[in-house]
Coordinates of N, CA and C in Angstrom, one line a residue:
M1 N 18.8 -19.6 -7.1 CA 20.1 -20.1 -7.7 C 19.2 -21.5 -7.5
G2 N 18.8 -21.7 -6.4 CA 17.3 -23.6 -7.3 C 16.0 -23.0 -7.7
W3 N 16.0 -22.3 -7.7 CA 14.8 -21.6 -9.1 C 15.1 -22.6 -10.9
F4 N 16.6 -22.2 -10.7 CA 17.3 -22.6 -12.3 C 17.2 -24.1 -12.1
G5 N 17.3 -25.0 -10.7 CA 17.3 -26.1 -11.0 C 16.1 -26.4 -11.0
F6 N 14.9 -25.9 -10.5 CA 13.2 -26.5 -10.5 C 13.0 -26.7 -11.9
N7 N 13.3 -25.2 -12.2 CA 13.1 -24.6 -13.9 C 14.0 -26.1 -14.8
A8 N 14.3 -26.0 -14.9 CA 15.6 -26.3 -16.0 C 15.7 -27.9 -15.1
G9 N 15.3 -28.3 -14.0 CA 15.3 -29.6 -13.6 C 13.6 -29.8 -13.8
S10 N 13.1 -29.3 -14.4 CA 11.3 -30.4 -14.7 C 11.6 -31.2 -16.1
A11 N 13.1 -30.5 -16.8 CA 12.9 -31.7 -18.3 C 13.7 -32.4 -18.3
L12 N 13.9 -33.0 -16.9 CA 14.1 -34.3 -16.5 C 15.5 -35.3 -17.5
A13 N 15.9 -34.1 -17.7 CA 17.1 -34.8 -18.3 C 18.2 -33.2 -18.8
A14 N 19.7 -33.1 -19.2 CA 20.0 -32.4 -19.3 C 20.5 -32.2 -21.1
N15 N 19.1 -31.3 -21.6 CA 19.0 -31.3 -22.8 C 18.7 -30.1 -23.8
E16 N 18.2 -29.8 -24.6 CA 17.8 -28.1 -25.3 C 16.8 -28.0 -24.4
N17 N 15.5 -28.6 -23.7 CA 14.9 -27.9 -23.6 C 15.4 -27.8 -21.4
A18 N 15.9 -28.6 -21.2 CA 16.6 -28.0 -19.5 C 17.6 -26.8 -20.2
T19 N 18.2 -26.9 -20.7 CA 18.8 -25.0 -22.2 C 17.8 -23.9 -22.0
L20 N 17.0 -24.2 -22.5 CA 16.3 -23.4 -22.7 C 15.4 -23.0 -21.6
A21 N 14.9 -23.8 -20.3 CA 14.7 -23.2 -19.5 C 15.1 -22.6 -18.8
F22 N 16.7 -23.2 -18.7 CA 17.7 -22.4 -17.6 C 17.5 -21.1 -18.0
F23 N 17.7 -20.8 -19.5 CA 18.4 -19.2 -20.1 C 16.6 -18.6 -19.9
N24 N 15.8 -18.7 -19.9 CA 14.1 -17.8 -19.8 C 14.2 -17.6 -18.6
T25 N 14.6 -18.2 -17.4 CA 14.6 -17.9 -16.1 C 15.5 -16.9 -15.9
M26 N 16.4 -16.7 -16.3 CA 17.7 -16.3 -16.5 C 17.1 -14.2 -17.1
I27 N 16.8 -14.5 -18.5 CA 16.1 -13.6 -19.1 C 14.9 -13.0 -18.3
A28 N 13.8 -13.5 -18.0 CA 13.3 -13.2 -18.2 C 13.2 -12.4 -16.0
T29 N 13.6 -13.0 -15.3 CA 14.1 -12.4 -13.8 C 14.9 -11.0 -13.8
A30 N 15.8 -10.9 -15.4 CA 16.2 -10.0 -15.1 C 16.0 -8.7 -15.8
G31 N 14.7 -8.9 -17.0 CA 13.7 -8.5 -17.3 C 12.7 -7.8 -16.4
A32 N 12.5 -8.4 -15.5 CA 11.4 -8.5 -14.4 C 11.9 -7.3 -13.6
V33 N 13.0 -7.4 -12.3 CA 14.3 -6.7 -12.2 C 13.7 -5.1 -12.8
L34 N 14.1 -5.6 -13.9 CA 14.6 -4.0 -14.2 C 12.7 -3.2 -14.3
A35 N 12.1 -4.2 -14.9 CA 10.8 -3.3 -15.7 C 10.4 -3.1 -14.3
W36 N 10.0 -3.4 -12.5 CA 10.1 -3.3 -11.3 C 10.6 -2.2 -11.1
L37 N 12.0 -2.0 -11.1 CA 12.3 -0.3 -10.5 C 12.0 0.3 -11.3
F38 N 11.7 0.2 -13.0 CA 11.6 1.8 -13.7 C 10.4 2.0 -13.2
T39 N 9.2 1.5 -13.0 CA 7.9 1.6 -12.9 C 7.7 2.1 -11.3
E40 N 9.0 1.5 -10.4 CA 9.1 1.9 -8.9 C 9.2 3.3 -9.3
W41 N 10.7 3.4 -10.2 CA 11.2 4.9 -10.4 C 10.2 5.8 -10.3
A42 N 9.5 5.4 -11.4 CA 8.2 6.4 -12.2 C 7.2 7.0 -11.1
I43 N 6.3 5.4 -10.1 CA 5.6 6.3 -9.0 C 5.7 6.3 -8.3
K44 N 7.0 6.3 -7.5 CA 7.4 6.6 -6.7 C 8.3 7.9 -5.9
G45 N 9.4 7.7 -7.9 CA 10.6 8.6 -7.2 C 11.7 8.3 -7.6
K46 N 11.9 7.0 -7.1 CA 12.8 6.1 -7.0 C 12.7 4.6 -6.8
P47 N 13.7 4.1 -7.2 CA 13.5 2.8 -7.0 C 14.0 1.7 -5.7
S48 N 13.7 0.9 -5.3 CA 14.6 0.6 -3.7 C 14.7 -0.4 -4.2
M49 N 15.6 -1.9 -2.9 CA 16.1 -2.8 -2.4 C 15.2 -3.7 -2.9
L50 N 14.2 -3.5 -2.2 CA 12.6 -4.6 -1.5 C 12.4 -4.7 -3.4
G51 N 12.3 -3.1 -4.0 CA 11.6 -3.4 -5.3 C 12.8 -4.3 -6.4
A52 N 13.9 -4.6 -6.2 CA 14.8 -4.9 -7.0 C 14.1 -6.6 -6.7
A53 N 14.3 -6.9 -5.5 CA 14.0 -8.0 -5.5 C 12.3 -8.9 -5.2
S54 N 11.9 -7.6 -5.1 CA 10.5 -8.3 -5.5 C 10.0 -8.8 -7.1
G55 N 10.9 -7.0 -7.6 CA 11.5 -7.6 -9.5 C 11.7 -9.3 -9.8
A56 N 12.7 -9.6 -8.7 CA 13.1 -11.0 -9.8 C 12.2 -11.7 -8.9
V57 N 12.0 -12.2 -7.7 CA 10.2 -13.2 -7.8 C 9.0 -13.2 -8.5
A58 N 8.7 -11.7 -9.0 CA 8.1 -11.9 -10.2 C 8.6 -12.6 -11.4
G59 N 9.2 -12.6 -12.0 CA 10.0 -12.7 -13.3 C 10.1 -14.1 -13.1
L60 N 10.8 -14.8 -11.8 CA 10.9 -16.2 -11.4 C 9.6 -17.3 -11.5
V61 N 8.5 -16.2 -10.5 CA 7.6 -17.1 -10.6 C 6.9 -16.7 -11.9
G62 N 6.5 -15.5 -12.5 CA 6.4 -15.3 -14.5 C 6.6 -16.3 -14.7
I63 N 7.8 -16.9 -15.1 CA 8.5 -17.6 -16.4 C 8.6 -19.5 -15.9
T64 N 8.1 -19.4 -14.4 CA 8.0 -20.9 -14.2 C 6.6 -22.2 -14.9
P65 N 5.7 -21.7 -15.8 CA 5.1 -22.1 -16.1 C 5.0 -21.6 -17.7
A66 N 6.1 -21.4 -18.0 CA 6.7 -21.0 -19.4 C 8.4 -21.5 -20.1
A67 N 9.0 -21.8 -18.9 CA 10.3 -21.3 -19.1 C 10.6 -22.6 -20.2
G68 N 9.9 -23.5 -20.1 CA 11.0 -24.5 -21.3 C 9.8 -24.0 -22.4
L69 N 8.8 -23.1 -22.9 CA 7.9 -23.7 -24.1 C 7.6 -22.4 -24.5
V70 N 9.0 -21.3 -23.9 CA 8.9 -20.8 -25.1 C 10.4 -19.8 -25.7
G71 N 9.9 -19.0 -26.5 CA 11.3 -18.5 -27.1 C 12.2 -17.0 -26.0
P72 N 13.5 -16.6 -26.0 CA 14.4 -16.1 -24.6 C 13.3 -15.0 -24.9
V73 N 12.7 -14.0 -26.2 CA 11.7 -12.9 -26.6 C 10.8 -13.3 -25.9
G74 N 10.3 -13.7 -25.7 CA 8.9 -14.3 -25.3 C 9.3 -14.3 -23.6
A75 N 10.2 -15.0 -22.9 CA 10.9 -15.0 -21.8 C 10.8 -13.9 -21.0
L76 N 11.6 -12.8 -22.1 CA 11.6 -11.4 -21.6 C 11.0 -10.9 -21.9
I77 N 9.7 -10.7 -22.9 CA 8.6 -10.3 -22.5 C 7.4 -10.5 -21.2
I78 N 7.6 -11.7 -21.2 CA 6.6 -12.0 -20.0 C 7.1 -12.4 -18.4
G79 N 9.1 -11.3 -17.8 CA 9.2 -10.8 -17.2 C 9.1 -9.6 -17.1
V80 N 8.8 -8.5 -17.6 CA 9.0 -7.4 -17.8 C 7.1 -7.2 -17.2
V81 N 6.4 -7.8 -18.1 CA 5.5 -7.9 -17.7 C 4.9 -8.2 -16.2
A82 N 6.1 -9.2 -15.9 CA 5.4 -9.9 -15.0 C 5.6 -9.1 -14.0
G83 N 6.9 -7.8 -14.0 CA 7.6 -7.3 -13.3 C 6.1 -6.1 -13.1
V84 N 6.2 -5.1 -13.9 CA 5.3 -3.9 -14.4 C 4.1 -4.4 -12.7
V85 N 3.4 -6.0 -13.9 CA 1.7 -5.7 -13.4 C 1.8 -6.4 -12.2
C86 N 2.9 -7.1 -11.6 CA 3.5 -7.0 -9.7 C 3.4 -6.4 -9.0
V87 N 4.3 -4.3 -10.0 CA 4.6 -3.7 -8.9 C 2.7 -3.4 -8.7
W88 N 1.8 -3.5 -9.4 CA 0.3 -2.7 -9.0 C -0.4 -3.8 -8.5
G89 N 0.5 -5.0 -8.9 CA -0.4 -5.9 -7.4 C -0.3 -5.7 -6.3
V90 N 1.1 -5.8 -6.0 CA 1.5 -5.3 -4.4 C 0.9 -4.0 -3.5
N91 N 1.0 -3.3 -5.2 CA 0.2 -1.9 -4.1 C -1.7 -1.2 -4.7
G92 N -1.6 -1.3 -5.8 CA -3.1 -0.9 -6.2 C -4.4 -2.0 -5.6
L93 N -3.9 -3.4 -6.6 CA -4.7 -5.0 -5.6 C -5.0 -4.9 -4.8
K94 N -4.3 -4.8 -4.3 CA -3.9 -5.3 -2.4 C -4.7 -4.0 -1.7
R95 N -4.9 -3.1 -2.1 CA -5.7 -2.1 -1.2 C -7.0 -2.3 -2.3
L96 N -7.4 -2.6 -3.6 CA -8.6 -3.1 -4.1 C -9.7 -4.0 -2.8
L97 N -8.7 -5.5 -3.0 CA -9.6 -6.2 -1.9 C -9.3 -5.8 -1.2
R98 N -8.3 -5.3 0.3 CA -8.2 -5.1 1.1 C -7.8 -6.0 2.1
A99 N -7.1 -6.6 1.3 CA -5.9 -8.0 1.7 C -5.3 -7.8 2.9
D100 N -5.0 -8.5 3.6 CA -4.1 -8.8 5.3 C -2.5 -9.5 4.0
D101 N -1.5 -9.0 3.1 CA -0.9 -9.2 3.0 C 0.5 -8.9 2.9
A102 N 1.4 -9.2 4.1 CA 2.2 -8.5 4.9 C 3.0 -8.6 3.8
L103 N 3.2 -9.9 3.7 CA 4.4 -10.1 2.5 C 4.6 -9.9 1.1
D104 N 3.1 -9.4 1.1 CA 3.4 -9.3 -0.3 C 2.4 -10.7 -1.3
V105 N 2.5 -11.4 -0.2 CA 2.6 -13.0 -1.3 C 1.6 -13.4 -2.4
F106 N 0.4 -12.6 -2.1 CA -0.2 -13.2 -3.2 C -0.2 -11.6 -4.6
G107 N 0.1 -10.7 -4.4 CA 0.4 -9.7 -5.2 C 1.9 -10.4 -6.1
V108 N 2.6 -10.8 -5.6 CA 4.0 -11.1 -6.5 C 3.5 -12.3 -6.8
H109 N 3.0 -14.1 -6.3 CA 3.6 -15.3 -6.6 C 2.1 -15.2 -7.3
G110 N 1.1 -14.7 -7.3 CA -0.5 -14.7 -7.5 C -0.7 -14.5 -9.1
V111 N -0.5 -13.3 -8.5 CA -0.1 -12.3 -9.7 C 0.4 -12.6 -10.7
G112 N 2.0 -12.9 -11.1 CA 3.1 -12.7 -11.5 C 2.6 -14.4 -11.8
G113 N 2.0 -15.2 -11.4 CA 2.1 -16.4 -11.5 C 0.9 -16.8 -12.6
I114 N -0.4 -16.0 -12.4 CA -1.2 -15.8 -13.6 C -0.7 -15.6 -14.9
V115 N 0.0 -14.2 -14.7 CA 0.9 -13.2 -16.1 C 1.3 -14.4 -16.5
G116 N 2.1 -15.5 -15.9 CA 3.1 -16.3 -16.4 C 2.2 -17.7 -17.2
A117 N 1.2 -17.7 -17.1 CA 0.8 -19.3 -17.4 C -0.2 -18.2 -18.5
L118 N -1.0 -17.6 -18.3 CA -1.7 -17.1 -19.6 C -0.5 -16.5 -20.5
L119 N 0.5 -16.0 -20.5 CA 1.4 -15.4 -21.1 C 1.9 -16.7 -22.1
T120 N 2.5 -17.5 -21.7 CA 2.6 -19.1 -22.1 C 1.7 -19.6 -22.9
G121 N 0.3 -19.1 -23.3 CA -0.9 -19.3 -23.8 C -0.1 -18.5 -25.3
V122 N 0.7 -17.7 -25.3 CA 1.1 -16.7 -26.3 C 2.3 -17.8 -27.3
F123 N 3.2 -16.6 -26.6 CA 4.6 -17.3 -26.6 C 5.3 -18.0 -26.9
N124 N 4.0 -19.1 -26.5 CA 4.3 -20.1 -27.1 C 4.5 -20.9 -28.8
A125 N 3.6 -20.5 -29.2 CA 3.7 -20.1 -31.0 C 5.3 -20.1 -31.4
Q126 N 5.1 -20.3 -32.3 CA 6.2 -21.4 -33.1 C 7.1 -19.6 -33.9
V127 N 5.7 -18.8 -34.0 CA 5.6 -17.3 -34.6 C 6.2 -16.6 -33.9
L128 N 6.2 -16.7 -32.7 CA 6.7 -16.2 -31.6 C 8.1 -16.3 -31.1
G129 N 8.5 -16.9 -31.7 CA 9.5 -17.9 -30.9 C 9.6 -19.1 -30.3
G130 N 8.1 -19.3 -29.7 CA 8.5 -20.4 -29.1 C 8.2 -21.6 -29.7
P131 N 8.6 -23.0 -28.8 CA 9.0 -24.5 -29.4 C 7.7 -25.2 -30.0
G132 N 6.6 -24.3 -29.5 CA 5.3 -25.4 -29.3 C 4.2 -24.6 -31.0
L133 N 3.7 -24.3 -30.5 CA 2.0 -24.3 -31.4 C 2.4 -23.2 -32.8
A134 N 2.6 -24.3 -33.9 CA 3.1 -24.2 -35.1 C 1.7 -23.5 -35.7
E135 N 0.7 -23.6 -35.6 CA -0.6 -22.1 -36.5 C -0.5 -21.1 -35.4
P136 N -0.7 -19.8 -36.4 CA -0.6 -18.7 -35.5 C -1.6 -18.2 -34.9
G137 N -3.2 -19.4 -35.9 CA -4.6 -19.8 -35.3 C -4.6 -19.7 -34.0
M138 N -3.6 -20.8 -33.7 CA -3.6 -21.5 -32.6 C -3.6 -20.9 -31.4
I139 N -3.0 -19.8 -31.1 CA -2.5 -19.0 -29.8 C -4.0 -18.2 -29.0
L140 N -5.1 -18.2 -29.6 CA -6.2 -17.9 -28.9 C -7.0 -19.0 -28.3
G141 N -6.6 -20.0 -28.9 CA -7.2 -21.6 -28.6 C -6.7 -21.7 -27.4
Q142 N -5.1 -21.8 -27.2 CA -4.6 -22.1 -26.4 C -4.7 -20.9 -25.1
L143 N -4.6 -19.4 -25.6 CA -4.6 -18.7 -24.4 C -6.4 -19.3 -23.6
W144 N -7.3 -19.2 -24.4 CA -8.4 -19.5 -23.6 C -7.9 -21.0 -22.6
V145 N -7.6 -22.2 -23.5 CA -7.1 -22.8 -22.2 C -6.1 -22.9 -20.8
Q146 N -5.3 -21.8 -20.9 CA -4.4 -21.0 -20.0 C -5.9 -20.4 -19.0
L147 N -6.5 -19.6 -19.8 CA -7.6 -19.0 -18.6 C -8.4 -19.8 -18.0
E148 N -8.7 -20.4 -18.8 CA -9.4 -22.3 -17.6 C -8.6 -22.9 -16.2
G149 N -7.0 -22.8 -17.1 CA -6.9 -23.7 -16.5 C -6.7 -22.5 -14.5
V150 N -6.0 -21.1 -15.4 CA -6.2 -20.3 -14.1 C -7.3 -19.8 -13.6
L151 N -8.3 -19.6 -13.6 CA -9.7 -19.9 -13.0 C -9.8 -20.8 -12.4
L152 N -9.9 -22.2 -13.2 CA -10.3 -23.3 -12.1 C -8.6 -23.7 -10.9
T153 N -8.0 -23.5 -11.2 CA -7.2 -23.1 -10.2 C -7.2 -21.6 -9.2
I154 N -8.3 -21.0 -9.1 CA -8.0 -20.0 -8.2 C -10.3 -20.5 -8.0
V155 N -11.0 -20.8 -8.0 CA -11.8 -21.5 -7.6 C -11.2 -22.5 -5.8
W156 N -10.2 -23.3 -7.7 CA -10.5 -24.8 -6.2 C -9.3 -24.6 -5.4
S157 N -8.0 -22.9 -5.1 CA -8.0 -22.7 -3.9 C -8.6 -22.4 -3.2
G158 N -9.9 -21.1 -3.7 CA -10.6 -20.5 -2.7 C -11.7 -21.4 -1.9
V159 N -12.0 -22.1 -2.6 CA -12.3 -23.2 -1.5 C -11.7 -23.9 -0.9
V160 N -10.7 -24.4 -1.4 CA -9.8 -25.3 -0.3 C -8.8 -24.9 1.0
A161 N -9.2 -23.2 0.3 CA -8.4 -22.3 1.7 C -9.7 -21.9 2.6
W162 N -10.6 -21.5 1.8 CA -11.4 -21.5 3.0 C -12.4 -22.5 4.4
I163 N -12.2 -24.0 4.0 CA -12.6 -25.1 3.9 C -11.1 -25.5 4.7
A164 N -10.2 -25.1 4.8 CA -9.0 -25.0 5.8 C -9.2 -24.1 6.6
Y165 N -9.8 -22.7 6.0 CA -9.6 -22.0 7.4 C -10.8 -22.2 8.8
K166 N -12.5 -22.8 8.1 CA -12.6 -23.2 9.1 C -12.2 -23.8 9.9
I167 N -11.7 -25.6 9.4 CA -11.4 -25.8 10.3 C -10.5 -26.0 11.3
A168 N -9.3 -24.6 10.1 CA -8.3 -24.6 11.8 C -9.6 -23.4 12.9
N169 N -10.1 -23.0 12.4 CA -10.8 -22.0 13.0 C -11.2 -22.2 14.3
A170 N -12.1 -23.7 14.1 CA -12.8 -24.6 14.9 C -12.0 -25.1 15.4
L171 N -10.5 -25.7 15.3 CA -9.7 -26.3 16.0 C -9.4 -25.8 17.3
C172 N -8.5 -24.6 16.6 CA -7.7 -23.5 18.0 C -7.5 -22.1 17.6
G173 N -8.7 -22.2 16.5 CA -8.5 -19.7 16.5 C -7.9 -19.8 15.8
L174 N -7.8 -18.6 14.4 CA -6.8 -17.3 14.2 C -6.4 -16.0 14.8
R175 N -7.0 -16.0 15.8 CA -6.0 -14.8 16.6 C -6.7 -14.8 18.3
V176 N -5.8 -14.3 18.3 CA -5.1 -14.0 19.9 C -5.8 -13.0 20.3
P177 N -6.6 -13.5 21.7 CA -6.4 -12.1 22.1 C -6.2 -11.0 22.3
E178 N -6.9 -9.3 22.2 CA -6.3 -8.4 21.4 C -5.2 -7.6 22.3
D179 N -5.5 -8.3 24.1 CA -4.7 -8.1 25.1 C -3.0 -8.8 24.8
Q180 N -3.2 -9.3 24.5 CA -1.8 -10.4 24.3 C -1.0 -10.1 22.9
E181 N -2.4 -9.8 21.7 CA -1.5 -9.5 20.5 C -1.1 -8.1 20.9
R182 N -1.5 -7.3 22.0 CA -0.8 -5.6 21.8 C 0.7 -6.3 22.6
E183 N 1.1 -6.7 23.8 CA 1.6 -7.2 24.7 C 3.6 -7.9 24.0
G184 N 2.3 -8.8 22.8 CA 3.4 -9.3 21.5 C 3.3 -10.5 22.2
L185 N 3.4 -11.7 21.1 CA 3.4 -12.8 20.5 C 4.8 -13.4 21.0
D186 N 5.6 -12.8 21.3 CA 7.0 -13.4 22.0 C 6.6 -13.7 23.4
V187 N 6.4 -12.5 24.0 CA 6.4 -13.0 25.6 C 4.8 -13.8 25.8
T188 N 3.9 -13.5 25.0 CA 2.5 -14.5 25.4 C 2.8 -15.6 25.0
S189 N 3.3 -15.9 24.0 CA 3.0 -17.3 23.4 C 4.3 -18.5 23.6
H190 N 5.8 -17.1 23.3 CA 6.9 -18.0 23.8 C 7.1 -17.6 24.7
G191 N 7.1 -17.3 25.6 CA 7.8 -17.4 26.7 C 9.3 -16.2 27.0
E192 N 9.3 -15.3 25.7 CA 10.4 -14.7 25.6 C 10.3 -14.0 24.9
S193 N 11.8 -12.4 25.2 CA 11.8 -11.4 24.8 C 12.4 -11.5 23.0
A194 N 11.7 -10.6 22.5 CA 12.0 -10.8 20.9 C 13.3 -9.2 20.8
Y195 N 13.1 -8.7 22.0 CA 14.2 -7.7 21.8 C 14.1 -6.4 23.1
H196 N 15.5 -6.7 23.3 CA 15.5 -6.3 24.2 C 15.9 -4.6 25.0
S197 N 15.1 -4.7 26.0 CA 14.9 -3.1 26.2 C 15.9 -2.5 27.2

């Protein structure tokens, strides 16, 4: 529910922009849930509750950059695309990058955000139902601007994360010794047992 406040509240008023953002948030999320479930069903033979929840988050992330800038049909398409592409993000891309992403944060938030940012440049056009770009020929220019923003964000985040990683590793280290990891950090770091034997 907070995501509705976040997206609609970005209008800073109770007006038509806030209403559009609220409605688009709901539409994109519903589209992403269904897209994730049907994609998972096609790939794995059955949908899952975790997939539905992940699809909802993928839709919320995907529509956030576009919430007040696209029409409802654009929001639905953004949600569907985010749902399908994020299934690949948490399965194929994670393996391709050999990422240690236990909670699929990048596969859902990173990939979903990239999809939403790029498609904002497409569905903002008035010819496609958005309130923004008046000329259809402006779509490619706006898509390029969106891509530049995505690439700049990836580079900036990568550099800052690498610096933070190096500082944290130098100050306190990032891994505990292997014997403590095997015994369990609940016992070795916190002095209590997480599970009763």
